[in-house]
Amino acid sequence: MNSTSTIRTEMQGGVCSIILCRPERYNAINARFRDEFSAALDAADADDDVSVVLLRADGPSFCAGYALDEYAQQDSGQRRGRVWDSVYDLRNISTFVSAFAKLWYLSKPTIAAVQGWCIGGGTDLVFWADLILASESASFGYPPARVWGVPTNPLWVQKLGLQRAKQYLFTGDEMPAQEAAKLGLVVEVCPDNQLQSHAMELAQRIALLPCNQLQLMKLFLNQQAENQGIGSSRLIGALFDGIARHTQEGLNFVANAQTKGFRAAVRDRDIPFGDYGEGVKGKKRSAKS
């Protein structure tokens, strides 16, 4: 077992588990998380004993997105003494996108086991996985679609289909695990206490194949999506995310967060929709945490 401040790795047979281990922060993404996650994926891809990568997370939530309370306070993408620089911003956010996309470009199959929140930047990360399993408590969604963000992951259409992708990104609505399974985003929904064992069973079943056979199959399948233009969508998403953070509405959101606190600004955003932390499920989670 290897461990850093945000990532832990474990080996079981031909399966390398990469485990997000910042549960006290709902595994929120920051620069250290990005770098340690990227390094763990590189190591797994280079290890001849690894046939499958299984992405897991400690705590009640898989990943609640970027550590936006940090970013809202400092207006990332802006250098001291300069107005917003779109090229500098694109270069910065692309470091995160490139790290997460390694789940897709890794030569070996990647599986994600998701519990609790997987929202905002959490979807930017997990949608790159080849297969996603979810617990009954899991919820997906991109609430920054309402203000201050555009997804940097280009696979929404491939995962959900065009109309459903539009439905969820035109509203920012929360997507419970059962709905995600119905739409094909996740391959299985498990009771919370069975998620990890089910995910490991699937990973080990896949690992029965020769690794080179798995690598050929992944290249063959991913090429279909590549030919549909995910590279250009990835670039546009990363650029538009910066633009969305610097519209008047985006700047107003940051000002509200700086005045009232980030949680209050998020509440103001989500109250009209009655979901995420403002929904029944979200309030139950808050009471437990």
Coordinates of C-alpha atoms in Angstrom, one line a residue:
M1 CA 0.0 0.0 0.0
N2 CA 1.2 3.5 -0.9
S3 CA -0.2 6.7 0.5
T4 CA 0.1 10.4 0.0
S5 CA -1.9 13.2 1.6
T6 CA -4.9 12.9 -0.9
I7 CA -4.4 9.5 -2.6
R8 CA -3.9 5.9 -1.3
T9 CA -3.2 2.9 -3.5
E10 CA -3.7 -0.8 -2.8
M11 CA -3.0 -3.9 -4.9
Q12 CA -5.2 -7.0 -5.0
G13 CA -4.3 -9.5 -7.6
G14 CA -4.2 -7.6 -10.9
V15 CA -6.3 -4.8 -9.6
C16 CA -4.8 -1.5 -8.4
S17 CA -7.2 0.5 -6.3
I18 CA -6.6 4.2 -6.3
I19 CA -8.5 5.6 -3.3
L20 CA -9.4 9.3 -2.7
C21 CA -8.6 9.9 0.9
R22 CA -9.7 13.4 1.9
P23 CA -13.0 12.4 3.4
E24 CA -13.1 15.3 5.8
R25 CA -13.3 17.6 2.7
Y26 CA -15.6 15.2 0.7
N27 CA -12.5 14.5 -1.4
A28 CA -12.6 18.0 -2.9
I29 CA -10.1 18.6 -5.7
N30 CA -7.2 21.0 -5.3
A31 CA -3.7 21.2 -7.0
R32 CA -2.1 18.6 -4.7
F33 CA -5.0 16.2 -5.3
R34 CA -4.5 16.7 -9.1
D35 CA -0.8 16.0 -8.9
E36 CA -1.0 12.9 -6.7
F37 CA -3.9 11.5 -8.6
S38 CA -2.0 11.9 -11.9
A39 CA 1.1 10.3 -10.5
A40 CA -0.9 7.3 -9.1
L41 CA -2.4 6.7 -12.6
D42 CA 1.0 6.9 -14.3
A43 CA 2.4 4.4 -11.8
A44 CA -0.5 2.0 -12.4
D45 CA -0.2 2.2 -16.2
A46 CA 3.6 1.5 -16.0
D47 CA 3.2 -1.5 -13.6
D48 CA 3.1 -4.8 -15.5
D49 CA 1.3 -6.4 -12.6
V50 CA -1.7 -4.2 -13.0
S51 CA -4.4 -5.1 -15.4
V52 CA -7.3 -3.0 -14.1
V53 CA -7.5 0.3 -12.1
L54 CA -10.3 0.6 -9.6
L55 CA -11.1 4.2 -8.4
R56 CA -12.6 4.4 -4.9
A57 CA -13.1 7.0 -2.3
D58 CA -13.1 7.1 1.5
G59 CA -15.9 8.7 3.4
P60 CA -19.6 9.4 2.7
S61 CA -19.0 11.1 -0.7
F62 CA -16.9 10.2 -3.7
C63 CA -16.0 13.7 -4.7
A64 CA -18.0 16.9 -4.1
G65 CA -16.1 18.7 -6.8
Y66 CA -13.3 21.3 -6.7
A67 CA -12.4 23.0 -3.4
L68 CA -14.4 26.0 -4.6
D69 CA -14.4 27.7 -1.3
E70 CA -10.6 28.1 -1.9
Y71 CA -11.0 29.2 -5.6
A72 CA -13.9 31.6 -4.9
Q73 CA -11.7 33.5 -2.5
Q74 CA -8.8 34.0 -5.0
D75 CA -10.4 34.1 -8.4
S76 CA -8.2 31.5 -10.0
G77 CA -7.0 32.2 -13.6
Q78 CA -6.0 35.7 -12.7
R79 CA -2.4 36.9 -12.2
R80 CA -1.5 39.7 -9.9
G81 CA -1.8 43.1 -11.5
R82 CA -3.6 41.8 -14.6
V83 CA -7.2 41.5 -15.7
W84 CA -8.5 38.0 -16.5
D85 CA -6.2 36.2 -18.9
S86 CA -8.1 33.6 -20.8
V87 CA -5.0 31.8 -22.1
Y88 CA -3.4 31.6 -18.7
D89 CA -6.8 30.4 -17.3
L90 CA -7.0 27.7 -20.0
R91 CA -3.5 26.5 -19.3
N92 CA -4.3 26.3 -15.6
I93 CA -7.6 24.4 -15.9
S94 CA -6.1 22.1 -18.6
T95 CA -3.6 20.7 -16.0
F96 CA -6.6 19.3 -14.1
V97 CA -8.4 18.1 -17.3
S98 CA -5.2 16.3 -18.4
A99 CA -4.8 14.6 -15.1
F100 CA -8.4 13.4 -15.0
A101 CA -8.4 12.3 -18.6
K102 CA -5.7 9.8 -17.8
L103 CA -8.6 7.5 -16.7
W104 CA -9.6 7.5 -20.3
Y105 CA -6.2 7.4 -22.0
L106 CA -4.7 4.9 -19.6
S107 CA -4.0 1.8 -21.6
K108 CA -5.8 -0.4 -19.1
P109 CA -9.5 -0.5 -18.1
T110 CA -10.6 1.9 -15.3
I111 CA -13.6 1.4 -13.1
A112 CA -15.0 3.9 -10.6
A113 CA -17.1 3.0 -7.5
V114 CA -19.1 6.0 -6.5
Q115 CA -21.0 6.7 -3.3
G116 CA -22.6 9.9 -2.1
W117 CA -22.0 13.1 -3.9
C118 CA -20.2 13.0 -7.2
I119 CA -21.0 16.5 -8.5
G120 CA -19.4 19.4 -10.3
G121 CA -15.7 18.7 -10.7
G122 CA -16.4 15.2 -9.4
T123 CA -18.2 14.5 -12.7
D124 CA -15.3 16.2 -14.6
L125 CA -13.2 13.4 -13.1
V126 CA -15.3 10.3 -13.0
F127 CA -16.9 10.6 -16.4
W128 CA -13.5 9.7 -17.9
A129 CA -13.7 6.2 -16.3
D130 CA -14.5 3.3 -18.6
L131 CA -17.1 1.9 -16.2
I132 CA -19.0 3.4 -13.3
L133 CA -20.7 1.6 -10.5
A134 CA -22.8 3.5 -7.9
S135 CA -24.2 2.9 -4.5
E136 CA -27.9 3.6 -3.7
S137 CA -26.8 6.8 -2.0
A138 CA -24.9 8.2 -5.0
S139 CA -26.0 11.4 -6.8
F140 CA -24.4 12.9 -9.9
G141 CA -24.9 16.4 -11.4
Y142 CA -23.2 19.6 -12.5
P143 CA -24.7 22.4 -10.3
P144 CA -22.2 25.0 -11.7
A145 CA -24.2 24.8 -14.9
R146 CA -26.5 27.3 -13.1
V147 CA -23.8 29.8 -12.6
W148 CA -19.9 29.9 -12.6
G149 CA -19.0 26.8 -14.7
V150 CA -19.1 24.7 -17.9
P151 CA -18.1 21.0 -17.7
T152 CA -14.5 20.3 -18.7
N153 CA -15.4 16.7 -19.4
P154 CA -16.6 16.2 -23.0
L155 CA -18.3 12.8 -22.5
W156 CA -21.7 14.0 -21.3
V157 CA -23.2 13.2 -24.7
Q158 CA -21.5 9.9 -25.0
K159 CA -22.5 8.9 -21.5
L160 CA -26.1 10.1 -21.5
G161 CA -27.1 10.9 -25.1
L162 CA -27.6 14.3 -26.5
Q163 CA -31.1 15.2 -25.2
R164 CA -30.5 13.9 -21.7
A165 CA -27.2 15.7 -21.6
K166 CA -29.0 18.9 -22.5
Q167 CA -31.7 18.3 -19.9
Y168 CA -29.1 18.0 -17.1
L169 CA -26.8 20.8 -18.2
F170 CA -29.7 23.2 -19.1
T171 CA -30.9 22.8 -15.5
G172 CA -27.9 21.6 -13.4
D173 CA -30.4 19.1 -11.9
E174 CA -29.3 16.4 -9.5
M175 CA -29.3 12.9 -10.9
P176 CA -29.9 10.1 -8.3
A177 CA -28.1 6.8 -8.8
Q178 CA -31.2 4.9 -10.0
E179 CA -31.8 7.5 -12.7
A180 CA -28.1 7.4 -13.7
A181 CA -28.4 3.6 -14.2
K182 CA -31.6 4.0 -16.2
L183 CA -29.8 6.4 -18.5
G184 CA -26.7 4.2 -18.9
L185 CA -24.3 6.4 -17.0
V186 CA -23.6 3.7 -14.4
V187 CA -23.6 0.0 -15.1
E188 CA -24.9 -1.1 -11.7
V189 CA -26.5 0.3 -8.5
C190 CA -25.6 -1.6 -5.3
P191 CA -26.6 -1.3 -1.7
D192 CA -24.1 1.0 0.0
N193 CA -22.5 -1.8 2.0
Q194 CA -21.9 -3.9 -1.1
L195 CA -20.5 -1.3 -3.5
Q196 CA -16.8 -1.9 -2.8
S197 CA -17.1 -5.7 -3.0
H198 CA -19.2 -5.6 -6.2
A199 CA -16.7 -3.2 -7.8
M200 CA -13.8 -5.4 -6.9
E201 CA -15.6 -8.5 -8.2
L202 CA -16.1 -6.8 -11.5
A203 CA -12.5 -5.5 -11.6
Q204 CA -11.1 -9.0 -10.9
R205 CA -13.4 -10.6 -13.5
I206 CA -12.0 -8.2 -16.1
A207 CA -8.5 -8.9 -14.9
L208 CA -8.9 -12.5 -15.9
L209 CA -8.3 -11.5 -19.5
P210 CA -4.7 -11.0 -20.7
C211 CA -3.7 -7.4 -20.2
N212 CA -2.7 -6.9 -23.8
Q213 CA -6.2 -8.1 -24.9
L214 CA -7.8 -5.5 -22.5
Q215 CA -5.5 -2.8 -23.9
L216 CA -6.5 -3.6 -27.5
M217 CA -10.2 -3.7 -26.6
K218 CA -10.0 -0.4 -24.8
L219 CA -8.3 1.3 -27.8
F220 CA -10.8 -0.2 -30.2
L221 CA -13.8 1.1 -28.2
N222 CA -12.5 4.5 -27.2
Q223 CA -11.7 5.3 -30.8
Q224 CA -15.4 5.4 -31.5
A225 CA -15.8 8.4 -29.1
E226 CA -12.5 10.0 -30.3
N227 CA -13.9 10.0 -33.8
Q228 CA -16.9 11.9 -32.6
G229 CA -14.8 14.8 -31.6
I230 CA -14.2 14.6 -27.8
G231 CA -10.8 16.3 -28.2
S232 CA -12.4 19.5 -29.6
S233 CA -15.2 19.4 -27.0
R234 CA -12.6 19.0 -24.3
L235 CA -10.8 22.2 -25.4
I236 CA -14.0 24.1 -25.7
G237 CA -15.3 23.0 -22.3
A238 CA -12.0 24.1 -20.6
L239 CA -12.1 27.5 -22.3
F240 CA -15.8 28.1 -21.7
D241 CA -15.5 27.1 -18.1
G242 CA -13.1 30.1 -17.7
I243 CA -15.5 32.4 -19.5
A244 CA -18.5 31.3 -17.3
R245 CA -16.4 32.2 -14.2
H246 CA -16.0 35.7 -15.6
T247 CA -19.4 36.6 -16.9
Q248 CA -21.2 39.3 -14.8
E249 CA -23.3 36.5 -13.2
G250 CA -20.1 34.6 -12.4
L251 CA -18.5 37.6 -10.8
N252 CA -21.6 38.3 -8.8
F253 CA -21.5 34.7 -7.5
V254 CA -17.9 35.2 -6.4
A255 CA -18.8 38.5 -4.7
N256 CA -21.7 36.8 -2.9
A257 CA -19.3 34.0 -1.8
Q258 CA -16.8 36.6 -0.5
T259 CA -19.5 38.5 1.4
K260 CA -21.7 35.7 2.8
G261 CA -19.4 32.7 2.6
F262 CA -19.2 30.0 -0.1
R263 CA -21.8 27.7 1.4
A264 CA -24.4 30.6 1.6
A265 CA -23.7 31.5 -2.0
V266 CA -24.3 27.9 -3.1
R267 CA -27.5 27.8 -1.1
D268 CA -28.7 30.9 -2.9
R269 CA -28.0 29.2 -6.2
D270 CA -29.7 25.9 -5.4
I271 CA -32.7 26.9 -3.2
P272 CA -34.9 27.7 -6.2
F273 CA -34.3 24.1 -7.6
G274 CA -34.7 22.3 -4.2
D275 CA -31.9 19.8 -4.8
Y276 CA -28.3 18.9 -3.8
G277 CA -27.8 20.3 -0.3
E278 CA -31.3 22.0 -0.4
G279 CA -33.1 18.7 -1.3
V280 CA -34.4 16.1 1.2
K281 CA -31.5 13.8 0.6
G282 CA -29.0 16.5 0.9
K283 CA -30.4 17.7 4.2
K284 CA -30.3 14.2 5.6
R285 CA -26.6 13.9 4.6
S286 CA -25.8 17.2 6.2
A287 CA -27.5 16.0 9.4
K288 CA -25.2 13.0 9.5
S289 CA -22.0 14.8 8.6

